[in-house]
CSV table of C-alpha atoms in Angstrom, one decimal:
chain,number,residue,atom,x,y,z
U,24,UNK,CA,-6.8,-100.0,132.0
U,25,UNK,CA,-3.4,-98.3,132.3
U,26,UNK,CA,-2.1,-97.9,135.8
U,27,UNK,CA,-1.3,-94.3,136.8
U,28,UNK,CA,2.3,-93.4,137.3
U,29,UNK,CA,3.6,-94.6,140.6
U,30,UNK,CA,1.0,-97.3,141.0
U,31,UNK,CA,1.7,-101.0,140.8
U,32,UNK,CA,-0.4,-103.4,138.9
U,33,UNK,CA,-0.5,-105.7,141.8
U,34,UNK,CA,-2.4,-103.2,144.0
U,35,UNK,CA,-4.7,-101.9,141.3
U,36,UNK,CA,-7.8,-103.5,143.0
U,37,UNK,CA,-7.1,-101.7,146.3
U,38,UNK,CA,-6.5,-98.4,144.4
U,39,UNK,CA,-9.9,-98.7,142.6
U,40,UNK,CA,-11.5,-99.5,145.9
U,41,UNK,CA,-10.0,-96.4,147.5
U,42,UNK,CA,-10.9,-94.3,144.5
U,43,UNK,CA,-14.5,-95.5,144.6
U,44,UNK,CA,-14.7,-94.8,148.3
U,45,UNK,CA,-13.3,-91.3,147.9
U,46,UNK,CA,-15.8,-90.6,145.1
U,47,UNK,CA,-18.6,-91.9,147.3
U,48,UNK,CA,-17.4,-89.7,150.1
U,49,UNK,CA,-17.4,-86.6,147.9
U,50,UNK,CA,-20.9,-87.4,146.5
U,51,UNK,CA,-22.3,-87.9,150.0
U,52,UNK,CA,-20.7,-84.7,151.3
U,53,UNK,CA,-22.0,-82.7,148.3
U,54,UNK,CA,-25.5,-84.2,148.9
U,55,UNK,CA,-25.2,-83.3,152.6
U,56,UNK,CA,-24.1,-79.7,151.8
U,57,UNK,CA,-27.0,-79.4,149.4
U,58,UNK,CA,-29.4,-80.5,152.0
U,59,UNK,CA,-27.9,-78.2,154.6
U,60,UNK,CA,-28.2,-75.3,152.3
U,61,UNK,CA,-31.8,-76.1,151.6
U,62,UNK,CA,-32.5,-76.1,155.3
U,63,UNK,CA,-30.4,-73.0,155.9
U,64,UNK,CA,-27.9,-74.7,158.2
U,65,UNK,CA,-24.6,-73.9,156.5
U,66,UNK,CA,-23.1,-72.7,159.8
U,67,UNK,CA,-23.7,-76.1,161.3
U,68,UNK,CA,-21.7,-77.7,158.5
U,69,UNK,CA,-18.8,-75.3,159.2
U,70,UNK,CA,-19.0,-76.0,163.0
U,71,UNK,CA,-19.2,-79.8,162.4
U,72,UNK,CA,-16.3,-79.7,160.0
U,73,UNK,CA,-14.2,-77.8,162.5
U,74,UNK,CA,-15.2,-80.3,165.2
U,75,UNK,CA,-14.4,-83.4,163.1
U,76,UNK,CA,-11.5,-82.4,160.8
U,77,UNK,CA,-10.2,-85.9,160.4
U,78,UNK,CA,-13.5,-87.7,160.0
U,79,UNK,CA,-14.1,-89.3,156.6
U,80,UNK,CA,-17.5,-90.4,155.3
U,81,UNK,CA,-17.7,-93.9,153.9
U,82,UNK,CA,-21.1,-94.7,152.4
U,83,UNK,CA,-22.7,-98.1,151.6
U,84,UNK,CA,-21.2,-99.8,154.5
U,85,UNK,CA,-17.7,-100.0,153.1
U,86,UNK,CA,-15.4,-98.8,155.9
U,87,UNK,CA,-12.4,-96.9,154.7
U,88,UNK,CA,-10.9,-97.4,158.2
U,89,UNK,CA,-12.3,-98.8,161.4
U,90,UNK,CA,-13.3,-96.0,163.8
U,91,UNK,CA,-15.6,-95.8,166.8
U,92,UNK,CA,-16.5,-92.2,165.9
U,93,UNK,CA,-19.8,-91.6,164.2
U,94,UNK,CA,-19.8,-90.7,160.5
U,95,UNK,CA,-19.8,-87.0,159.5
U,96,UNK,CA,-23.3,-87.3,158.2
U,97,UNK,CA,-24.5,-88.8,161.4
U,98,UNK,CA,-22.7,-86.1,163.4
U,99,UNK,CA,-24.1,-83.4,161.2
U,100,UNK,CA,-27.6,-84.8,161.5
U,101,UNK,CA,-27.2,-85.1,165.3
U,102,UNK,CA,-26.0,-81.4,165.4
U,103,UNK,CA,-28.9,-80.3,163.2
U,104,UNK,CA,-31.4,-82.1,165.6
U,105,UNK,CA,-29.6,-80.6,168.6
U,106,UNK,CA,-29.8,-77.1,167.1
U,107,UNK,CA,-33.5,-77.6,166.4
U,108,UNK,CA,-34.2,-78.9,169.9
U,109,UNK,CA,-32.1,-76.6,172.0
U,110,UNK,CA,-32.0,-72.9,172.6
U,111,UNK,CA,-29.2,-70.6,173.7
U,112,UNK,CA,-28.7,-69.9,177.4
U,113,UNK,CA,-29.7,-66.3,176.9
U,114,UNK,CA,-32.9,-67.2,175.3
U,115,UNK,CA,-33.6,-69.8,178.0
U,116,UNK,CA,-32.9,-67.2,180.7
U,117,UNK,CA,-35.1,-64.6,179.1
U,118,UNK,CA,-38.0,-67.1,178.7
U,119,UNK,CA,-37.4,-68.3,182.3
U,120,UNK,CA,-37.5,-64.7,183.6
U,121,UNK,CA,-40.7,-64.1,181.6
U,122,UNK,CA,-42.2,-67.3,183.0
U,123,UNK,CA,-41.4,-66.2,186.6
U,124,UNK,CA,-43.0,-62.8,185.9
U,125,UNK,CA,-46.1,-64.4,184.4
U,126,UNK,CA,-46.4,-66.7,187.4
U,127,UNK,CA,-46.1,-63.8,189.8
U,128,UNK,CA,-48.8,-61.9,187.8
U,129,UNK,CA,-50.9,-65.0,187.7
U,130,UNK,CA,-50.7,-65.3,191.5
U,131,UNK,CA,-51.7,-61.7,192.0
U,132,UNK,CA,-54.6,-62.1,189.6
U,133,UNK,CA,-55.6,-65.2,191.5
U,134,UNK,CA,-55.6,-63.3,194.8
U,135,UNK,CA,-57.6,-60.5,193.2
U,136,UNK,CA,-60.1,-63.0,191.8
U,137,UNK,CA,-60.6,-64.6,195.2
U,138,UNK,CA,-61.3,-61.2,196.8
U,139,UNK,CA,-63.7,-60.2,194.0
U,140,UNK,CA,-65.5,-63.6,194.3
U,141,UNK,CA,-65.8,-63.0,198.0
U,142,UNK,CA,-67.3,-59.6,197.4
U,143,UNK,CA,-69.6,-61.1,194.7
U,144,UNK,CA,-70.8,-63.8,197.1
U,145,UNK,CA,-71.5,-61.2,199.8
U,146,UNK,CA,-73.4,-59.0,197.3
U,147,UNK,CA,-75.4,-62.0,196.2
U,148,UNK,CA,-76.3,-62.8,199.8
U,149,UNK,CA,-77.4,-59.2,200.3
U,150,UNK,CA,-79.5,-59.3,197.2
U,151,UNK,CA,-81.2,-62.5,198.4
U,152,UNK,CA,-82.0,-61.0,201.8
U,153,UNK,CA,-83.3,-57.8,200.3
U,154,UNK,CA,-85.4,-59.8,197.8
U,155,UNK,CA,-87.0,-61.8,200.6
U,156,UNK,CA,-87.6,-58.6,202.6
U,157,UNK,CA,-89.2,-56.9,199.6
U,158,UNK,CA,-91.4,-59.9,199.0
U,159,UNK,CA,-92.6,-59.8,202.7
U,160,UNK,CA,-93.3,-56.1,202.4
U,161,UNK,CA,-95.1,-56.6,199.2
U,162,UNK,CA,-97.3,-59.2,200.8
U,163,UNK,CA,-98.0,-57.0,203.8
U,164,UNK,CA,-98.8,-54.1,201.5
U,165,UNK,CA,-101.2,-56.2,199.5
U,166,UNK,CA,-102.9,-57.5,202.7
U,167,UNK,CA,-103.2,-53.9,204.0
U,168,UNK,CA,-104.6,-52.7,200.7
U,169,UNK,CA,-107.1,-55.5,200.6
U,170,UNK,CA,-108.2,-54.6,204.1
U,171,UNK,CA,-108.6,-50.9,203.3
U,172,UNK,CA,-110.5,-51.8,200.1
U,173,UNK,CA,-112.8,-54.1,202.2
U,174,UNK,CA,-113.4,-51.3,204.8
U,175,UNK,CA,-114.1,-48.8,202.0
U,176,UNK,CA,-116.6,-51.2,200.5
U,177,UNK,CA,-118.3,-51.8,203.8
U,178,UNK,CA,-118.4,-48.0,204.5
U,179,UNK,CA,-119.8,-47.4,201.1
U,180,UNK,CA,-122.4,-50.1,201.6
U,181,UNK,CA,-123.4,-48.5,205.0
U,182,UNK,CA,-123.6,-45.1,203.4
U,183,UNK,CA,-125.8,-46.4,200.6
U,184,UNK,CA,-128.1,-48.1,203.2
U,185,UNK,CA,-128.4,-44.9,205.2
U,186,UNK,CA,-129.2,-42.9,202.1
U,187,UNK,CA,-131.9,-45.5,201.2
U,188,UNK,CA,-133.3,-45.3,204.8
U,189,UNK,CA,-133.4,-41.5,204.7
U,190,UNK,CA,-135.1,-41.5,201.4
U,191,UNK,CA,-137.7,-44.0,202.7
U,192,UNK,CA,-138.3,-41.9,205.9
U,193,UNK,CA,-138.7,-38.8,203.7
U,194,UNK,CA,-141.4,-40.5,201.7
U,195,UNK,CA,-143.2,-42.0,204.7
U,196,UNK,CA,-143.4,-38.8,206.8
U,197,UNK,CA,-145.5,-35.9,205.8
U,198,UNK,CA,-143.7,-32.7,205.2
U,199,UNK,CA,-143.0,-30.9,208.4
U,200,UNK,CA,-144.0,-27.3,208.9
U,201,UNK,CA,-141.5,-24.7,209.5
U,202,UNK,CA,-143.0,-23.9,212.8
U,203,UNK,CA,-142.2,-27.4,214.1
U,204,UNK,CA,-138.8,-27.3,212.9
U,205,UNK,CA,-137.7,-23.9,214.2
U,206,UNK,CA,-139.3,-22.5,217.3
U,207,UNK,CA,-139.9,-18.8,217.1
U,208,UNK,CA,-138.0,-16.7,219.4
U,209,UNK,CA,-140.9,-14.4,220.5
U,210,UNK,CA,-143.7,-16.9,221.0
U,211,UNK,CA,-144.5,-18.4,224.3
U,212,UNK,CA,-145.5,-21.8,223.0
U,213,UNK,CA,-148.8,-23.4,222.0
U,214,UNK,CA,-151.8,-22.3,223.7
């Protein structure tokens, strides 16, 4: 392999290593860009690149230089996860305001429910009292009706007995003359 202009043969191994590392960095960055486009997070990539301008990716565990900073792919992944798990302050405040309103509405509804439950319990108590009273009145009515029916039956029986007696007397007694029944006005009596 011919050495490029300006490179020495003694350092060709380190040049190849650097070249391999740069190629790996480019491949991993292209892959990351492709993944971010698929997810629709190109803005995150731009934000991440503006936050980490000097950060270089070194894949396959071959450090290009030693740095305590996370790799770009790790930083981007972390930012993607943060963007998925976090909301903006405005959205949070809007949701929080809505939650407070819903809690207030819930409290009002709870108070209204308690009042309506109290009314319902009172009405159920009244229904129970009226049902008992109606049952008592029904029993009293049935008792009075039974008593009246019994009296009617007794009176009807007495009437039938009297009719029977009258008919029996009418057959036993000879017919009465009209003179006996009605005294004449001009007569002085029997002589």
